[in-house]
Coordinates of C-alpha atoms in Angstrom, one line a residue:
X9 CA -19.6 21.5 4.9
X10 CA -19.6 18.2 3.3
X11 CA -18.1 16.6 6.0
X12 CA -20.4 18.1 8.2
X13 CA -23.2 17.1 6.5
X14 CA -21.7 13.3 6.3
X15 CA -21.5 13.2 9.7
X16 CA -24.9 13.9 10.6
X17 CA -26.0 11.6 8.0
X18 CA -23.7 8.8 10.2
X19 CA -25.9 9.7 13.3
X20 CA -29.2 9.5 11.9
X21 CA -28.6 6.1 10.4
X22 CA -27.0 5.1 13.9
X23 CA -30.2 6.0 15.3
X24 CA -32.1 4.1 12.9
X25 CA -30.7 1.0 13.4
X26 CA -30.9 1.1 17.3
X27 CA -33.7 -0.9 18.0
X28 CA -35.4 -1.1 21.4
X29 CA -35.4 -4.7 22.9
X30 CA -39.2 -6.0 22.8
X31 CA -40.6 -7.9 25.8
X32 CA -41.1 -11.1 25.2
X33 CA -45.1 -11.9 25.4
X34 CA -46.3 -13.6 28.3
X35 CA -46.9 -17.0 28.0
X36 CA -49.4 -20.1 29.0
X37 CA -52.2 -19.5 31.4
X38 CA -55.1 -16.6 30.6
X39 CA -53.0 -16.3 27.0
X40 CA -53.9 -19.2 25.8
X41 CA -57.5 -18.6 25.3
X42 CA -57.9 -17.2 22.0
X43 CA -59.9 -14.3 21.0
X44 CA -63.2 -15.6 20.6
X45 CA -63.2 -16.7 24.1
X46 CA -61.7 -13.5 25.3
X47 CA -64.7 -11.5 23.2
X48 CA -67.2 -14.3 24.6
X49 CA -65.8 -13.9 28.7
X50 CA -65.8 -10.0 27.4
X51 CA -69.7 -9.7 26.8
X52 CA -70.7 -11.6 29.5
X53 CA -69.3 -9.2 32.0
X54 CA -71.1 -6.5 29.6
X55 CA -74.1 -8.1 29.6
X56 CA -73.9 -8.5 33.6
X57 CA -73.1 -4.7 34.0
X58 CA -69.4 -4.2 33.9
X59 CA -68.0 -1.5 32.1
X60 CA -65.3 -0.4 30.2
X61 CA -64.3 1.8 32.9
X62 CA -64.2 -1.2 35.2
X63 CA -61.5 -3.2 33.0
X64 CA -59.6 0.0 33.6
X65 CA -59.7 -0.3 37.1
X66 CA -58.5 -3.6 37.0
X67 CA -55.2 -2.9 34.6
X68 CA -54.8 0.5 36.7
X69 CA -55.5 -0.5 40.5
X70 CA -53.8 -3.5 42.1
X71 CA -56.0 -3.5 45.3
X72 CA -59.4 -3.3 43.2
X73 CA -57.5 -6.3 41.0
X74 CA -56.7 -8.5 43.8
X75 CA -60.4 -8.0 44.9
X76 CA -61.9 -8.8 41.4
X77 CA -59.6 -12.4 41.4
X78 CA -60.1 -13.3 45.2
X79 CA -64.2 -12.8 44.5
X80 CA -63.6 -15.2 41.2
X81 CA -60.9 -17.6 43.6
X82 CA -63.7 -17.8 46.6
X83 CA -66.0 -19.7 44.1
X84 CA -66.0 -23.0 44.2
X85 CA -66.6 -25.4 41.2
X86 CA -69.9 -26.5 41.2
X87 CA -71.1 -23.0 42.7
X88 CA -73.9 -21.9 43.6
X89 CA -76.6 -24.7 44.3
X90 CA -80.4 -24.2 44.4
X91 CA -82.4 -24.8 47.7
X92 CA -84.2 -27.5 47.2
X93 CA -80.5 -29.3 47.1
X94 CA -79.8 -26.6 50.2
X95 CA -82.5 -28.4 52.1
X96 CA -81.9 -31.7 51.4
X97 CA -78.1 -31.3 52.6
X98 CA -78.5 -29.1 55.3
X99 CA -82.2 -30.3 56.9
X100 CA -84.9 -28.1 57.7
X101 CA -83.6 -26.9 61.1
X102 CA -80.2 -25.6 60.0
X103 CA -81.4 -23.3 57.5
X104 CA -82.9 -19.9 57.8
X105 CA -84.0 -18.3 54.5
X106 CA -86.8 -15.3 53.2
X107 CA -89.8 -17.4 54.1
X108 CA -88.3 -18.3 57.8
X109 CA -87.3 -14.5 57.7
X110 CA -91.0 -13.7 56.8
X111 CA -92.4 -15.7 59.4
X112 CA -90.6 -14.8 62.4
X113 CA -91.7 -11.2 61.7
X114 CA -95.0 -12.2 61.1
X115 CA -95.2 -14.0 64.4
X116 CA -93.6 -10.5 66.2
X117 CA -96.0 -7.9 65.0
X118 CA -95.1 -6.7 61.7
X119 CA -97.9 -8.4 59.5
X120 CA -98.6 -5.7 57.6
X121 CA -95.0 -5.2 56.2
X122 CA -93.3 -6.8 53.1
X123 CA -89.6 -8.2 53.8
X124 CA -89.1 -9.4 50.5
X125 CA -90.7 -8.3 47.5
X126 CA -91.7 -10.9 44.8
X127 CA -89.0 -9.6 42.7
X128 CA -86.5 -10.0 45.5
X129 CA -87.1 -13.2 46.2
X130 CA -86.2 -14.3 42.4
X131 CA -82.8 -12.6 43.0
X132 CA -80.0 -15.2 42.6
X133 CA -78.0 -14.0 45.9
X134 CA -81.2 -15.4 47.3
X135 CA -82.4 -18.2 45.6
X136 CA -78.8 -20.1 45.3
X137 CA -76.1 -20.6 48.1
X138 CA -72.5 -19.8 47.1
X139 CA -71.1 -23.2 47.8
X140 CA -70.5 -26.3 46.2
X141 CA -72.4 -29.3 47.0
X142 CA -69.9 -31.2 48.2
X143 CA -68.7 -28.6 50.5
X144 CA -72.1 -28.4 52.2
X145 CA -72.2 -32.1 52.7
X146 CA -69.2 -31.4 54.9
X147 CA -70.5 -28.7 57.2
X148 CA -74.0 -30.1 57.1
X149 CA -73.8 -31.4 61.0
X150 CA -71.6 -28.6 62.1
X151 CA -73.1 -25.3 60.2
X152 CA -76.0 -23.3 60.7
X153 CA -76.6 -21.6 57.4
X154 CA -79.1 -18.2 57.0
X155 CA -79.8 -15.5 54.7
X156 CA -78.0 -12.1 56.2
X157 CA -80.0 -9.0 56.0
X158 CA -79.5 -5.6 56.3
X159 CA -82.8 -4.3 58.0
X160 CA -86.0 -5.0 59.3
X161 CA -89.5 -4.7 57.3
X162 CA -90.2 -1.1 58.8
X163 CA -86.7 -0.3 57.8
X164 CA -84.7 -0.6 60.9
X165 CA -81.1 -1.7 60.5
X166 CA -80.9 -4.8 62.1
X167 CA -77.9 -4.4 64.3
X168 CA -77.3 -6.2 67.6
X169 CA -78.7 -3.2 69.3
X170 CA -81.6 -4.0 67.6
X171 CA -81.9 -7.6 68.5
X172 CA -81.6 -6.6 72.0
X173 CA -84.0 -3.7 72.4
X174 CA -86.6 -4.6 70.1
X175 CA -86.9 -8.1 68.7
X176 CA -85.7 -10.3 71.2
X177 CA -88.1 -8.9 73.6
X178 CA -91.3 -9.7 71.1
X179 CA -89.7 -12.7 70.6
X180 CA -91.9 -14.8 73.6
X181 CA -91.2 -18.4 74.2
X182 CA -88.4 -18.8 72.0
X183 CA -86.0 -20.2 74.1
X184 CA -83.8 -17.0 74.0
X185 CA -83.5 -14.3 76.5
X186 CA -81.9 -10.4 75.8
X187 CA -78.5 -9.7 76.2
X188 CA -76.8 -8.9 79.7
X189 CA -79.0 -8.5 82.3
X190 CA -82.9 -7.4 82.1
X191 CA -83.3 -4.5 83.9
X192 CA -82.0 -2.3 81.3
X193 CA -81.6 0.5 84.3
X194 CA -79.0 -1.7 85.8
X195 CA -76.1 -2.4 83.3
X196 CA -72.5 -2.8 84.6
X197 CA -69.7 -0.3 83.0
X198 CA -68.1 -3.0 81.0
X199 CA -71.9 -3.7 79.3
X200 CA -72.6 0.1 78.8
X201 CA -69.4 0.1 76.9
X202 CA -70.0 -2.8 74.6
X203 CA -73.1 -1.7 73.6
X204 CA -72.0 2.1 73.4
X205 CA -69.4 0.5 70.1
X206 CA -69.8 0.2 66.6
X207 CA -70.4 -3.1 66.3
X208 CA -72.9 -3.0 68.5
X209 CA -75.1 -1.0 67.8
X210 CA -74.4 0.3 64.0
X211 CA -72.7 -2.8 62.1
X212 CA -75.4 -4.7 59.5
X213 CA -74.9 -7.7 57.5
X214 CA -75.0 -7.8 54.0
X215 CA -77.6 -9.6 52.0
X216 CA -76.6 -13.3 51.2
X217 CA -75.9 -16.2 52.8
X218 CA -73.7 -16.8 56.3
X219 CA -72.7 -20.4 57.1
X220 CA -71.7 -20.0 60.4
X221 CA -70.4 -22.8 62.8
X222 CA -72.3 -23.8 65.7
X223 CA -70.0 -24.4 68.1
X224 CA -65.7 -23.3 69.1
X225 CA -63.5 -24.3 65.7
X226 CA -62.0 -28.3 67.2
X227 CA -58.4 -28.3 69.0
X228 CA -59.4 -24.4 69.4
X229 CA -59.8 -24.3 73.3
X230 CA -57.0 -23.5 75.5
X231 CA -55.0 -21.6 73.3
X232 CA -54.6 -18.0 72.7
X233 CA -56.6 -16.2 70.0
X234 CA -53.4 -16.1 67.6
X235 CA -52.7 -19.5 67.8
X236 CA -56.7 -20.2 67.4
X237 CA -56.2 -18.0 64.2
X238 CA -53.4 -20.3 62.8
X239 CA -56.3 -23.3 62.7
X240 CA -58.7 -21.3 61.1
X241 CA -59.4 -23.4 57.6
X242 CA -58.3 -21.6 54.6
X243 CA -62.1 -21.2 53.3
X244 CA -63.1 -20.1 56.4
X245 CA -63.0 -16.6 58.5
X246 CA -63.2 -15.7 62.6
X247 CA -66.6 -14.6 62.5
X248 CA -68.2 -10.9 63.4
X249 CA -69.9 -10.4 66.5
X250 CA -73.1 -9.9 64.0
X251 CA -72.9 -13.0 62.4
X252 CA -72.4 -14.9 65.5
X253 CA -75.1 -13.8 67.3
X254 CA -77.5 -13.7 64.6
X255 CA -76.8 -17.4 64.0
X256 CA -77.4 -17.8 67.6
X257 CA -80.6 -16.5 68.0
X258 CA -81.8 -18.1 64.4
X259 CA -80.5 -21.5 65.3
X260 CA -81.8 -21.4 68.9
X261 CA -85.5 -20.1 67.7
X262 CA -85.1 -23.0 65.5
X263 CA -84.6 -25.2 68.4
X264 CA -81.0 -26.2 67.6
X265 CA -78.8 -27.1 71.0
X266 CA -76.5 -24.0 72.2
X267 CA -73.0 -24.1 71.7
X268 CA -70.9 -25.6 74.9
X269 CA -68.1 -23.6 75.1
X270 CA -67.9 -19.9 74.7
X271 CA -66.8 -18.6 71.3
X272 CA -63.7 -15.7 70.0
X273 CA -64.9 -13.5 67.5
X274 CA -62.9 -11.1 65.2
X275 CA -63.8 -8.3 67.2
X276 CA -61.1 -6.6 68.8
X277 CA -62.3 -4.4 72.1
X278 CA -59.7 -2.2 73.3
X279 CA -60.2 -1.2 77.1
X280 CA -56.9 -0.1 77.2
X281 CA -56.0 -3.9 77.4
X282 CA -56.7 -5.1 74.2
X283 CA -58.9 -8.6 74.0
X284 CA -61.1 -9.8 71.6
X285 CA -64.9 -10.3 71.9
X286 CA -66.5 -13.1 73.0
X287 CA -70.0 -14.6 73.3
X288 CA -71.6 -17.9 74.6
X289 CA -74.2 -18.7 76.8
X290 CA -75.8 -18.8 80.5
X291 CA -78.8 -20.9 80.5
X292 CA -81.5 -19.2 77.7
X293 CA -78.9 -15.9 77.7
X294 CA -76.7 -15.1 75.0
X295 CA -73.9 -13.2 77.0
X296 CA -71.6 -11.0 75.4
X297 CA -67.7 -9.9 77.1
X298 CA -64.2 -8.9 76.6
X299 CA -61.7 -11.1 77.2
X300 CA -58.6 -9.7 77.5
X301 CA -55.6 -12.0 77.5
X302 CA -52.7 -9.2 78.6
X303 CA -53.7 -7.4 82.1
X304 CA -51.5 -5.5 84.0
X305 CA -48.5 -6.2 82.2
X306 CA -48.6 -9.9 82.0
X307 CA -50.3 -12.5 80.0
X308 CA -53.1 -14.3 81.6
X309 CA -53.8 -17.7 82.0
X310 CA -55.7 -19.1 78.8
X311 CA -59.4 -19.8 79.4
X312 CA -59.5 -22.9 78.6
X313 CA -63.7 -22.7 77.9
X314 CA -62.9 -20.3 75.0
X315 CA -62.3 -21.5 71.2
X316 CA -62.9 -19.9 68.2
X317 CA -66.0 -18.9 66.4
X318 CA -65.5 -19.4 62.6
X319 CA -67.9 -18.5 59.5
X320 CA -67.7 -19.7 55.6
X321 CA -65.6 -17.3 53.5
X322 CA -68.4 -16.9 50.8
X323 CA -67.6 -14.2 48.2
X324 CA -68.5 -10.4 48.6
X325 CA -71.8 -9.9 46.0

């Protein structure tokens, strides 16, 4: 029994003086701040609305994480700048913000209705551009920068549908004629499809800024659209059909010269052919179509009128 007992004895002190090998604490970096700052970064977030609950995303979801730090990455130093410094960079012609957007639908009919409340237009995703100054100074030639928005004063989304069928139509003397051709009785198949797509007519923008480039990406032309993606700058994106035509219309009401060459967006159409959108213009007509660079089993020659339509990379708000 004794020995028994002794031997037991023997394992339980074995056990005891196993010890687990600790991981050694991350070094340098985010653990270097010490834990005032940590408690200070902590109650700003609080006092802008996060929650505990969304820390706990962040340690438990990769994908949300990765979103959290590109959002924090895509701000520049310096970010965001006021408008009067806006203005003075970018002139009055290549920026469109609420009091243009007031004014056009003022001019169109809809007198009686608010597009931004007084409240709104306080808001700092519309009072300050995401960018820094030096930045803007860069694009200020090439650039057309507006306000995105989601929807009309009555409500409407503002899709390109939208532009098409109702605005563009009130929109007299402006320089800028409807989509396709005007006899809305008359449209070929390939225009009854594009408009019969998502993008077309349900896709909105978000509210806040677009800084979209008025003409093809340089070098871009006579290339196909993946090599055109390799050029893309690292802060910018290919830009939505949405964006591109809104920037269009904005910077051609403004009286701002047309692009010269027709522009790639990121919008894939799949005829059974595959292609990406494209858009550019034929006199006072934004036109829209698919160019499809495979056909029949072979690769077509590049279009060499064709570059690529790109848009500032500003953070998702």
């Amino acid at each position: 029994m004794k020995k028994i007992t002794s031997w037991i004895k023997r394992i339980f002190q074995g056990k005891k003086e196993t010890k687990v090998a600790e991981e050694p604490r991350p070094t340098g970096g985010l653990w270097t701040e010490g834990f005032g700052a940590v408690g200070a970064t902590l109650k700003t977030l609080q006092d802008l609305g996060v929650t505990p609950e969304h820390l706990k995303r962040i340690r438990s979801e990769p994908s949300f994480a990765a979103h959290v730090a590109r959002q924090i990455l895509l701000m520049p130093q310096g970010a965001p700048i006021d408008m009067p410094t806006v203005w003075n960079v970018m002139g009055y012609e290549n920026v469109f913000d609420y009091g243009k957007w007031d004014s056009l639908f003022r001019s169109i009919g809809y007198d009686r209705k608010v597009m931004f409340t007084e409240k709104e237009k306080t808001l700092p995703i519309i009072r300050n551009v995401p960018i820094s100054e030096k930045d803007l100074w860069a694009v200020r030639h090439t650039h057309f920068l507006f306000l995105g928005i989601s929807h009309c004063p009555d409500g409407m989304p503002l899709t390109i549908s939208t532009w098409q069928k109702v605005l563009l139509p009130k929109m007299k003397g402006a320089g800028i004629e409807a989509f396709f051709m005007k006899d809305g009785s008359n449209f070929s198949p390939a225009e009854k499809y594009l408009m019969g797509q998502p993008f077309f007519a349900e896709q909105t923008l978000r509210l806040g800024w677009h800084l979209v480039r008025k003409d093809i990406l340089p070098l871009s032309r006579s290339l196909r659209y993946k090599e055109q993606c390799k050029l893309c700058p690292t802060q910018e994106k290919i830009a939505t059909p949405l964006e591109l035509v809104t920037a269009l219309i904005l910077s051609l009401y403004k009286k701002n010269a047309g692009p010269q060459f027709q522009l790639r967006t990121a919008q894939e159409i799949d005829e059974g052919r595959g292609g990406q959108l494209v858009m550019g213009l034929s006199g006072e007509k934004i036109v829209l179509s698919a160019d499809c660079e495979y056909w029949n089993h072979e690769w077509r020659e590049v279009d060499s009128n064709i570059g690529l339509a790109t848009a500032w990379k500003f953070p998702e708000i």
